[in-house]
Short mmCIF file of C-alpha atoms in Angstrom, two decimals:
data_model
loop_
_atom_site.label_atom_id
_atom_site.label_comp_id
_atom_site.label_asym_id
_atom_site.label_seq_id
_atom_site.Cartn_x
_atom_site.Cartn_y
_atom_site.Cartn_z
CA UNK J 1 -19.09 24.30 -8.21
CA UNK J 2 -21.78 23.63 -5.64
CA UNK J 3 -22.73 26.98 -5.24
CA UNK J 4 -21.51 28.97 -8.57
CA UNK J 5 -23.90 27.32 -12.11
CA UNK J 6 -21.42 26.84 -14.71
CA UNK J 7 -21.48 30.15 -16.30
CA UNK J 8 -20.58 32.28 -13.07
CA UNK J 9 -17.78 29.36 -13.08
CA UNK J 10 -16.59 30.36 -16.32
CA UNK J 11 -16.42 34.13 -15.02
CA UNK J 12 -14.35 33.14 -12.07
CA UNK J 13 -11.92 31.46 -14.22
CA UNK J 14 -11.80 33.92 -16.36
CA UNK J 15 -11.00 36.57 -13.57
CA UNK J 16 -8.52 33.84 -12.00
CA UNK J 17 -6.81 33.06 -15.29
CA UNK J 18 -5.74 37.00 -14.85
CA UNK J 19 -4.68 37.09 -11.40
CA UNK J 20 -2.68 33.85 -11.70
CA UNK J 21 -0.86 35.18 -14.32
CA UNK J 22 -0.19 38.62 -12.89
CA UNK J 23 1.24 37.13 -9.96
CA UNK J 24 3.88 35.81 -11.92
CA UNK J 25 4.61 38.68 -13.93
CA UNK J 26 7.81 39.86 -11.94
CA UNK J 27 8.84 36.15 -10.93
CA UNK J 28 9.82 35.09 -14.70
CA UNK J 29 13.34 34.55 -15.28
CA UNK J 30 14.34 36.61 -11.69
CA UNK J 31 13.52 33.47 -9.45
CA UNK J 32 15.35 31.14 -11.07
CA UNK J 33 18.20 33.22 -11.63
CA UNK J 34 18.32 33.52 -8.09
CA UNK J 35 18.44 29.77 -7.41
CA UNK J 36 20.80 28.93 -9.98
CA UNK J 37 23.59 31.51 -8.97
CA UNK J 38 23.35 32.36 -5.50
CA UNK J 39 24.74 30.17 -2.62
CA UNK J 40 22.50 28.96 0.54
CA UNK J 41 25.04 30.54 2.53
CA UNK J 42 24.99 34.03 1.27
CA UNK J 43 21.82 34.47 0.39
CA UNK J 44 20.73 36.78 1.89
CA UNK J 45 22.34 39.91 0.64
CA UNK J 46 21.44 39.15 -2.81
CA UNK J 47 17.79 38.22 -1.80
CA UNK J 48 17.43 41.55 -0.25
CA UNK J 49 18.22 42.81 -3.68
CA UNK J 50 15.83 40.74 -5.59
CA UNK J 51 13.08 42.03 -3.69
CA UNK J 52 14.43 44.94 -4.02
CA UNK J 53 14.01 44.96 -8.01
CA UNK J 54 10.93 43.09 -7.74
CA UNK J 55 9.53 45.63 -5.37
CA UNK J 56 10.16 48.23 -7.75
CA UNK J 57 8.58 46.53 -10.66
CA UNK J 58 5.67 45.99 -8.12
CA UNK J 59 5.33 49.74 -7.64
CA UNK J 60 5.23 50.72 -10.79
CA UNK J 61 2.77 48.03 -12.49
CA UNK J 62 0.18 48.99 -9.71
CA UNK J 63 0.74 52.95 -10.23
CA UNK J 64 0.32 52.08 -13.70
CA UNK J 65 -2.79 49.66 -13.78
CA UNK J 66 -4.19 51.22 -10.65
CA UNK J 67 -4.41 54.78 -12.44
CA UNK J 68 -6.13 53.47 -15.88
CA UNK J 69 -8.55 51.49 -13.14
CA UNK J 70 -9.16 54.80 -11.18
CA UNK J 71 -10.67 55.78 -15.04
CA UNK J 72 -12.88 53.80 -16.42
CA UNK J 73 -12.93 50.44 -13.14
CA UNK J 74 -12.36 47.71 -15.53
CA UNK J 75 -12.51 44.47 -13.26
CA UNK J 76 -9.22 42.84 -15.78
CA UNK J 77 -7.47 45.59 -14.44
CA UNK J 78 -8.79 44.54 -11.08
CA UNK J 79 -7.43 41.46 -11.38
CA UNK J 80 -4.19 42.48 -13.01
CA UNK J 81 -3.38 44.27 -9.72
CA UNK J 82 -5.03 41.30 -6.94
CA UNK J 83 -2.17 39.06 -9.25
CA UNK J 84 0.79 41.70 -8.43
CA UNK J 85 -0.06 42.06 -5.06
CA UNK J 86 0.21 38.17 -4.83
CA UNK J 87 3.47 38.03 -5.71
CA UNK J 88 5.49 38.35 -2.42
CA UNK J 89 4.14 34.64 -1.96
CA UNK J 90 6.25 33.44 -4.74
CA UNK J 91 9.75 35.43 -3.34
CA UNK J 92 8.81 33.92 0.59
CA UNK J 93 8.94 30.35 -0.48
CA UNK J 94 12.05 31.29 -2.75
CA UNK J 95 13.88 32.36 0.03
CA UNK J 96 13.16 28.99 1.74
CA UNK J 97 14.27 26.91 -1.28
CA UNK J 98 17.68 28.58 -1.35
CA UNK J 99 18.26 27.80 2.39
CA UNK J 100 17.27 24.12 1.49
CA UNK J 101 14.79 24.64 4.22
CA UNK J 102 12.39 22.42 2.24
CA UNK J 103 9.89 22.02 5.72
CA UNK J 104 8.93 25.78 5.54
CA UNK J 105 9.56 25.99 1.27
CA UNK J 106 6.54 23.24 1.40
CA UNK J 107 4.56 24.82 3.87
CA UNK J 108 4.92 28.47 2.04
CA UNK J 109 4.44 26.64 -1.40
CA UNK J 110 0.89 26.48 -1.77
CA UNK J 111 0.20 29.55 0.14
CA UNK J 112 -0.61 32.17 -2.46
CA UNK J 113 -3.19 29.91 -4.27
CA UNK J 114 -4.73 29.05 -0.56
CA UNK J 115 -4.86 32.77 0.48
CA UNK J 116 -6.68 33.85 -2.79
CA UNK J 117 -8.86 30.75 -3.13
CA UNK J 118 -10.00 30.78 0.74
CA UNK J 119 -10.81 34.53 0.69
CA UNK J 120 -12.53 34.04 -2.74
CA UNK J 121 -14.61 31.40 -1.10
CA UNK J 122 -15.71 33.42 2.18
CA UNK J 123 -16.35 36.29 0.17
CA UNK J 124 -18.61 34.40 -2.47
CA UNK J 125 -20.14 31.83 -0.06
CA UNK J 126 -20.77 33.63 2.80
CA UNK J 127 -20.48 36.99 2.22
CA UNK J 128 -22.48 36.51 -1.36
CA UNK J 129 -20.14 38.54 -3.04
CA UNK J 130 -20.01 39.15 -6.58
CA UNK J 131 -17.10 37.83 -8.13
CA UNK J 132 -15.74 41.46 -9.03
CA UNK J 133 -17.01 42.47 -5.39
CA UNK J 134 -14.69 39.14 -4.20
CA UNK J 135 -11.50 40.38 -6.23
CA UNK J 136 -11.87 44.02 -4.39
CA UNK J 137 -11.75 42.55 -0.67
CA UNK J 138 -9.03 40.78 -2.21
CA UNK J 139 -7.08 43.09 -3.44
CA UNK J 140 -7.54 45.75 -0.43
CA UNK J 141 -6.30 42.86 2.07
CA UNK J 142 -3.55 41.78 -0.22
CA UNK J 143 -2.07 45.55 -1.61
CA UNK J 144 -0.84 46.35 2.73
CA UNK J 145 0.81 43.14 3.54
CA UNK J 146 2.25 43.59 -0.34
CA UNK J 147 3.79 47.48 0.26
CA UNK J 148 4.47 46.21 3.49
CA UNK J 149 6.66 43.36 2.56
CA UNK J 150 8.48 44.56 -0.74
CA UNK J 151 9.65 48.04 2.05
CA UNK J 152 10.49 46.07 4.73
CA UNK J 153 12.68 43.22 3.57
CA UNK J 154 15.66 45.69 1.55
CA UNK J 155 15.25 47.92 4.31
CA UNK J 156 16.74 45.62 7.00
CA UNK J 157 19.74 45.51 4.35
CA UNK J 158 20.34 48.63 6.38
CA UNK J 159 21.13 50.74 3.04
CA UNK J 160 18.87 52.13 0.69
CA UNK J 161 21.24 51.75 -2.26
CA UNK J 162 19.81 49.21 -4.37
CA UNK J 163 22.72 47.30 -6.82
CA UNK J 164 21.74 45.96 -9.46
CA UNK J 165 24.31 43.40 -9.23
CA UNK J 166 22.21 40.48 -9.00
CA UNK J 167 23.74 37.30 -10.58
CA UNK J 168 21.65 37.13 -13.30
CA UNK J 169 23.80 35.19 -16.26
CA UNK J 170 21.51 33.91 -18.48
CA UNK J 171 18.75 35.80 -17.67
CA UNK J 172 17.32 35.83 -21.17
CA UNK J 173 16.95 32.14 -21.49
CA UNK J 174 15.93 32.16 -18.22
CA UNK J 175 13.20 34.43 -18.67
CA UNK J 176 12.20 32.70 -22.19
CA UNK J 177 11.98 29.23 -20.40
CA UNK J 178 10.26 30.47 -17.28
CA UNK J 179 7.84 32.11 -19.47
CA UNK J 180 6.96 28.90 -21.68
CA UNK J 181 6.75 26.75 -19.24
CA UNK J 182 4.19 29.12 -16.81
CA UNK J 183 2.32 29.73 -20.01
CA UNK J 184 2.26 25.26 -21.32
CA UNK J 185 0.72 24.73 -18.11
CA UNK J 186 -2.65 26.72 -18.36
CA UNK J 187 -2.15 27.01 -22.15
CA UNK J 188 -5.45 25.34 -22.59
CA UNK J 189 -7.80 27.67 -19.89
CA UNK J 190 -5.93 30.88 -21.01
CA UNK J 191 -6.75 30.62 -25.12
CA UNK J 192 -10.28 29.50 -23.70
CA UNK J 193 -10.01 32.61 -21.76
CA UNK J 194 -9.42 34.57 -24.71
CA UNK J 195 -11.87 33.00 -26.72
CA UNK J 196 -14.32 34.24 -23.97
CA UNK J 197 -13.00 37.50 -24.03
CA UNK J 198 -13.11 37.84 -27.51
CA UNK J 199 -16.90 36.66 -27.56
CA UNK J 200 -16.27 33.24 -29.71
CA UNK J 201 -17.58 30.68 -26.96
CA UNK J 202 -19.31 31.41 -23.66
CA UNK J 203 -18.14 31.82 -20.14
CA UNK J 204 -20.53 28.50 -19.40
CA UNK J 205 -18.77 26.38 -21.82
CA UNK J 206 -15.73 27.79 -20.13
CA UNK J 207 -17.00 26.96 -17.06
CA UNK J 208 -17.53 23.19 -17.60
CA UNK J 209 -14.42 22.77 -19.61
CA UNK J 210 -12.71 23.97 -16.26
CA UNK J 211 -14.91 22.19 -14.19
CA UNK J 212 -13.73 19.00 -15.79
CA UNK J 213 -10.35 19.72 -15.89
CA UNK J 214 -10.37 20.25 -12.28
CA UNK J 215 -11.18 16.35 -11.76
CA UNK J 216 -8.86 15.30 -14.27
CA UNK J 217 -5.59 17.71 -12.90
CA UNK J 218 -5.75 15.31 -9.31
CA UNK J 219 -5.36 11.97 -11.68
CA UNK J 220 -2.25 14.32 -13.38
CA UNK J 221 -1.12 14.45 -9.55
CA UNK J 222 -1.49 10.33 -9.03
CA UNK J 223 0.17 9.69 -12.75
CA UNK J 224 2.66 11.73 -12.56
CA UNK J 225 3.96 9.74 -9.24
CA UNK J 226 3.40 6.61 -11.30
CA UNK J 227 6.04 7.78 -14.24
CA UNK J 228 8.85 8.77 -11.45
CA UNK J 229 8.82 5.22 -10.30
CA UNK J 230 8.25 3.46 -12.93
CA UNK J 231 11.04 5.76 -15.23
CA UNK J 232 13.54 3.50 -16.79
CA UNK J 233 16.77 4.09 -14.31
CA UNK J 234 19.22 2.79 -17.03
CA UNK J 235 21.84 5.28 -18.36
CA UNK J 236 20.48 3.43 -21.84
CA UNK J 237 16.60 2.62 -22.49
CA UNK J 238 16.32 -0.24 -24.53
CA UNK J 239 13.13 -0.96 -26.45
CA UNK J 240 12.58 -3.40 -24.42
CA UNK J 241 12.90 -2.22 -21.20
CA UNK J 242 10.97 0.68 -22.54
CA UNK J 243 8.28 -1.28 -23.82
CA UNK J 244 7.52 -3.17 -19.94
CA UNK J 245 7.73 -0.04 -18.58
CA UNK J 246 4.97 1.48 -21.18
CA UNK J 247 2.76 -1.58 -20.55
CA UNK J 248 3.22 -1.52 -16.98
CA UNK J 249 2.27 2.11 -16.26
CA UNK J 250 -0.46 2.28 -19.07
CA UNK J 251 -2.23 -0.87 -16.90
CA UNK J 252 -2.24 1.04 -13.31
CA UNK J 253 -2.94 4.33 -15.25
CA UNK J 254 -5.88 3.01 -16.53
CA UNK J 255 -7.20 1.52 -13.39
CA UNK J 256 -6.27 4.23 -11.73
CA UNK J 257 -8.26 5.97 -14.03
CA UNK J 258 -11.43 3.49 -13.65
CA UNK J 259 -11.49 3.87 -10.05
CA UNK J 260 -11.18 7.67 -10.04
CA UNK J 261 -14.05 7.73 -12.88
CA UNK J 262 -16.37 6.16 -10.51
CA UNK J 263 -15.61 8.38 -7.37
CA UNK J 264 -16.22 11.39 -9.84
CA UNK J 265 -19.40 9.59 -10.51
CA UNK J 266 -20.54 9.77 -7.03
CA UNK J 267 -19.55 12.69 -6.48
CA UNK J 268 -21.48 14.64 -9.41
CA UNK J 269 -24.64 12.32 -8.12
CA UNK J 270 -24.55 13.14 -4.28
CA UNK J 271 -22.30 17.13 -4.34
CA UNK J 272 -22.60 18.70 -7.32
CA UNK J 273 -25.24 20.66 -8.34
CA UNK J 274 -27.73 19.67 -11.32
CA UNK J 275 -26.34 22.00 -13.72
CA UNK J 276 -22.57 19.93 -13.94
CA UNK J 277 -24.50 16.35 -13.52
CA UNK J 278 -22.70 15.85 -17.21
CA UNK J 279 -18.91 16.06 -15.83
CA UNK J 280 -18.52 12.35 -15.53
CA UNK J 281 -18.91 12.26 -19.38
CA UNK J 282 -17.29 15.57 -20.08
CA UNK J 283 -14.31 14.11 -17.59
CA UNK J 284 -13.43 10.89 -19.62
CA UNK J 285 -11.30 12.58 -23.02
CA UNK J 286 -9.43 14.21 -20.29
CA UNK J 287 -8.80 11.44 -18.41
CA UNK J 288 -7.85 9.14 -21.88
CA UNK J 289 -5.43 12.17 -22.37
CA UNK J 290 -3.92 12.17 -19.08
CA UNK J 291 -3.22 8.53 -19.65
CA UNK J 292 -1.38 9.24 -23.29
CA UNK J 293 0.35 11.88 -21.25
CA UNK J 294 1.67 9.19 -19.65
CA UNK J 295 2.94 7.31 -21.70
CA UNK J 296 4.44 9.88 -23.78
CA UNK J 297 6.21 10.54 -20.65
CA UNK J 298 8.99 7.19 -21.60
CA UNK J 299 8.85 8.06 -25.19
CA UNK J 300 10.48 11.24 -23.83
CA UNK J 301 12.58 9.71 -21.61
CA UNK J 302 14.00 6.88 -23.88
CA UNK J 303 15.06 10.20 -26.33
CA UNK J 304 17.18 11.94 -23.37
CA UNK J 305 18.31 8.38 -22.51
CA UNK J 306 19.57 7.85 -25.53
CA UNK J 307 21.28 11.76 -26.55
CA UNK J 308 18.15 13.21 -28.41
CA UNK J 309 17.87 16.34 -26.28
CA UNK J 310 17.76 18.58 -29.59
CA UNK J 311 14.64 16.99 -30.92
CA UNK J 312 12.90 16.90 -27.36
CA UNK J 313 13.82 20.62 -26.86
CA UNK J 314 12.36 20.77 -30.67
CA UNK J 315 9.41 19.02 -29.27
CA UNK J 316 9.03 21.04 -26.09
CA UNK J 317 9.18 24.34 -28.35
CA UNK J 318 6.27 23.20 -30.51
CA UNK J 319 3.87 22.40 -27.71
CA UNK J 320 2.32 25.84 -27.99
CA UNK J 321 1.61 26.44 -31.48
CA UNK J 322 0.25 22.84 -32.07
CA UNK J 323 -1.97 23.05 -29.19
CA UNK J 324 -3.06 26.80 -30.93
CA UNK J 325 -3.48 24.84 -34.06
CA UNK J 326 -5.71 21.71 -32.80
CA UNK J 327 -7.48 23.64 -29.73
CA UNK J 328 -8.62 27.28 -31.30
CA UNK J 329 -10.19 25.64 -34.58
CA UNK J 330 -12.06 22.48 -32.54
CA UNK J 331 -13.16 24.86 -29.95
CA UNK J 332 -14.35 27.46 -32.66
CA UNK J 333 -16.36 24.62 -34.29
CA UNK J 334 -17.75 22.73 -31.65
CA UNK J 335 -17.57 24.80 -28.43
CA UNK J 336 -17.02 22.64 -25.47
CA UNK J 337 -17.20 19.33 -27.29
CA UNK J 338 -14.41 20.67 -29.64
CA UNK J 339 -12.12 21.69 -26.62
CA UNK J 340 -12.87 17.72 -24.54
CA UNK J 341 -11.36 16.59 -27.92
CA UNK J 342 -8.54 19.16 -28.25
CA UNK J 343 -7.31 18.05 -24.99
CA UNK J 344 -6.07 14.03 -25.80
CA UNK J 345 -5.87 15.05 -29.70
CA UNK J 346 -3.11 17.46 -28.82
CA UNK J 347 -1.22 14.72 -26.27
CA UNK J 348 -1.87 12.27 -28.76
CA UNK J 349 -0.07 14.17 -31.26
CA UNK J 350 2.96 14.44 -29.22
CA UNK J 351 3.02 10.81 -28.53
CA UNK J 352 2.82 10.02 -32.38
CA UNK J 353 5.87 12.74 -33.08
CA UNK J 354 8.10 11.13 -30.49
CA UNK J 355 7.08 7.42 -31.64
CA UNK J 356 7.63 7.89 -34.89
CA UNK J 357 11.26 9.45 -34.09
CA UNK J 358 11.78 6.41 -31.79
CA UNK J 359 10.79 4.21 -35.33
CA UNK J 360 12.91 6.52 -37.88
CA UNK J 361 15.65 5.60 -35.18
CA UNK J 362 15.33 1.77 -35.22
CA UNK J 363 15.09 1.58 -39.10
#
């Protein structure tokens, strides 16, 4: 943001929305298989045979993509492939969480967003890369160490027989969970994305919406440790227990919140270059949503508490088309103003769903 004006922003989001979701493509429903049926102490047989499927899925997506690229170079194709070659990053940490090795599953954690969003920045910043120039480098460091890893780890299985005998019960749900929940988290940036794509707003109001999300996701970070100590611990929530504990984290929330306003402030008045000198103002719905994200957070809680999983798994399953429903139409409208107000309209609409339950229930 210091160096890229908000509409060369908007493009790298764009391109990143891609890759991130690529990289993910042949994780969905396999991972978690893997951790919910295989044993720490045999592990590695049957991790041998998940990259072993995964490689093969890798192998074929890149023939695939990389020959319509060969034809016509379209940089979402680009980007489709820099995502799959990302993807050993997701099985090495994997491996580490199944040993309950949590030192080195922390350490490998954040490494695939680190390794694309450091090379993205030498490329860009010092090399003055385009952004499609960027995603090449990218992709022609990443696609070596990629081949390299999805040969060499079934090979040291010593057979070349692959079974398909991986433990994967469930794998549907699996994949259908896996799958919502990747998509609920950038829900908002992706239909932007598309939106972009599809020529209805503009990569700059994409650009600052992004921008300003980025500033609100680190109060999500601080929030979010707020909620898991301030969770009611009873096996039953009672209103009024629920109540304190509403009040309570609402009050540090929102000076939290205050505090992290005015560093954003500075920030935007001493870093950032004139062009985003409006985030401060474009950062506040985001932050007022974060904060009814938080205390939707008990509502939720007081439900499970209290044997309502049903209607929170009813809740969970309608995230996606109500955010559709408020985000696409306010964004249409209004542009970049309409999405700021998507953003606590759509948390605040959860809230009321799960308060009025939590009144239906008391009357």
């Amino acid at each position: 943001m210091k160096y890229l004006d908000p509409a060369s922003f908007g493009i790298f989001v764009l391109y990143t929305t891609i890759v991130m979701f690529a990289s993910v493509s042949t994780s969905i429903g396999l991972n978690n298989s893997f951790l919910i049926n295989v044993q720490s102490e045999g592990y590695q047989k049957y991790y041998n045979q998940l990259i072993a499927i995964k490689g093969i899925l890798f192998f074929l997506l890149i023939v695939i993509f990389g020959g319509f690229y060969w034809f016509n170079g379209n940089e979402v194709l680009l980007a489709i492939m820099v995502g799959l070659s990302l993807g050993p990053f997701e099985a090495i940490y994997l491996k580490h969480q199944v040993k309950l090795d949590f030192k080195k599953y922390a350490i490998w954690l954040p490494s695939k967003n680190a390794f694309y969003f450091l090379l993205s920045a030498i490329n860009i910043l010092l090399f003055n890369a385009s952004i499609e120039e960027s995603l090449e480098i990218i992709f022609f460091i990443a696609l070596p160490l990629s081949m390299m890893f999805y040969l060499v780890n079934p090979l040291r299985a010593k057979s070349l027989k692959i079974k398909f005998d991986m433990r994967l019960k469930g794998f549907k749900h699996l994949l259908f969970q896996d799958l919502v929940a990747v998509i609920s988290t950038k829900f908002d940036v992706w239909t932007l994305s598309a939106l972009v794509a599809l020529g209805f707003i503009s990569t700059r109001e994409l650009g600052l919406y992004a921008s300003a999300l980025t500033f609100a996701s680190v109060l999500v970070i601080i929030t979010s440790s707020v909620t898991s100590v301030l969770l009611p611990k009873d096996q039953v929530v009672t209103h009024q227990s629920l109540g304190r504990s509403i009040l309570l984290s609402c009050f540090i929330g929102a000076s939290l919140l205050s505090i992290y306003w005015f560093f954003i402030l500075l920030i935007s008045n001493y870093y950032l270059a004139e062009t985003y000198q409006e985030i401060p103002l474009y950062v506040v719905p985001l932050l007022i949503g974060t904060l009814i994200s938080l205390a939707s957070a008990f509502l939720r809680v007081y439900l499970l508490k209290n044997g309502h999983e049903r209607f929170v798994s009813l809740i969970f399953g309608l995230q996606l088309p109500l955010m559709l429903l408020i985000l696409v139409p306010l964004a249409l409208l209004w542009g970049l103003l309409g999405c700021l107000i998507a953003f606590p309209a759509f948390r605040l609409a959860i809230f009321l769903l799960q308060g009025k339950r939590i009144l239906d229930l008391r009357v």
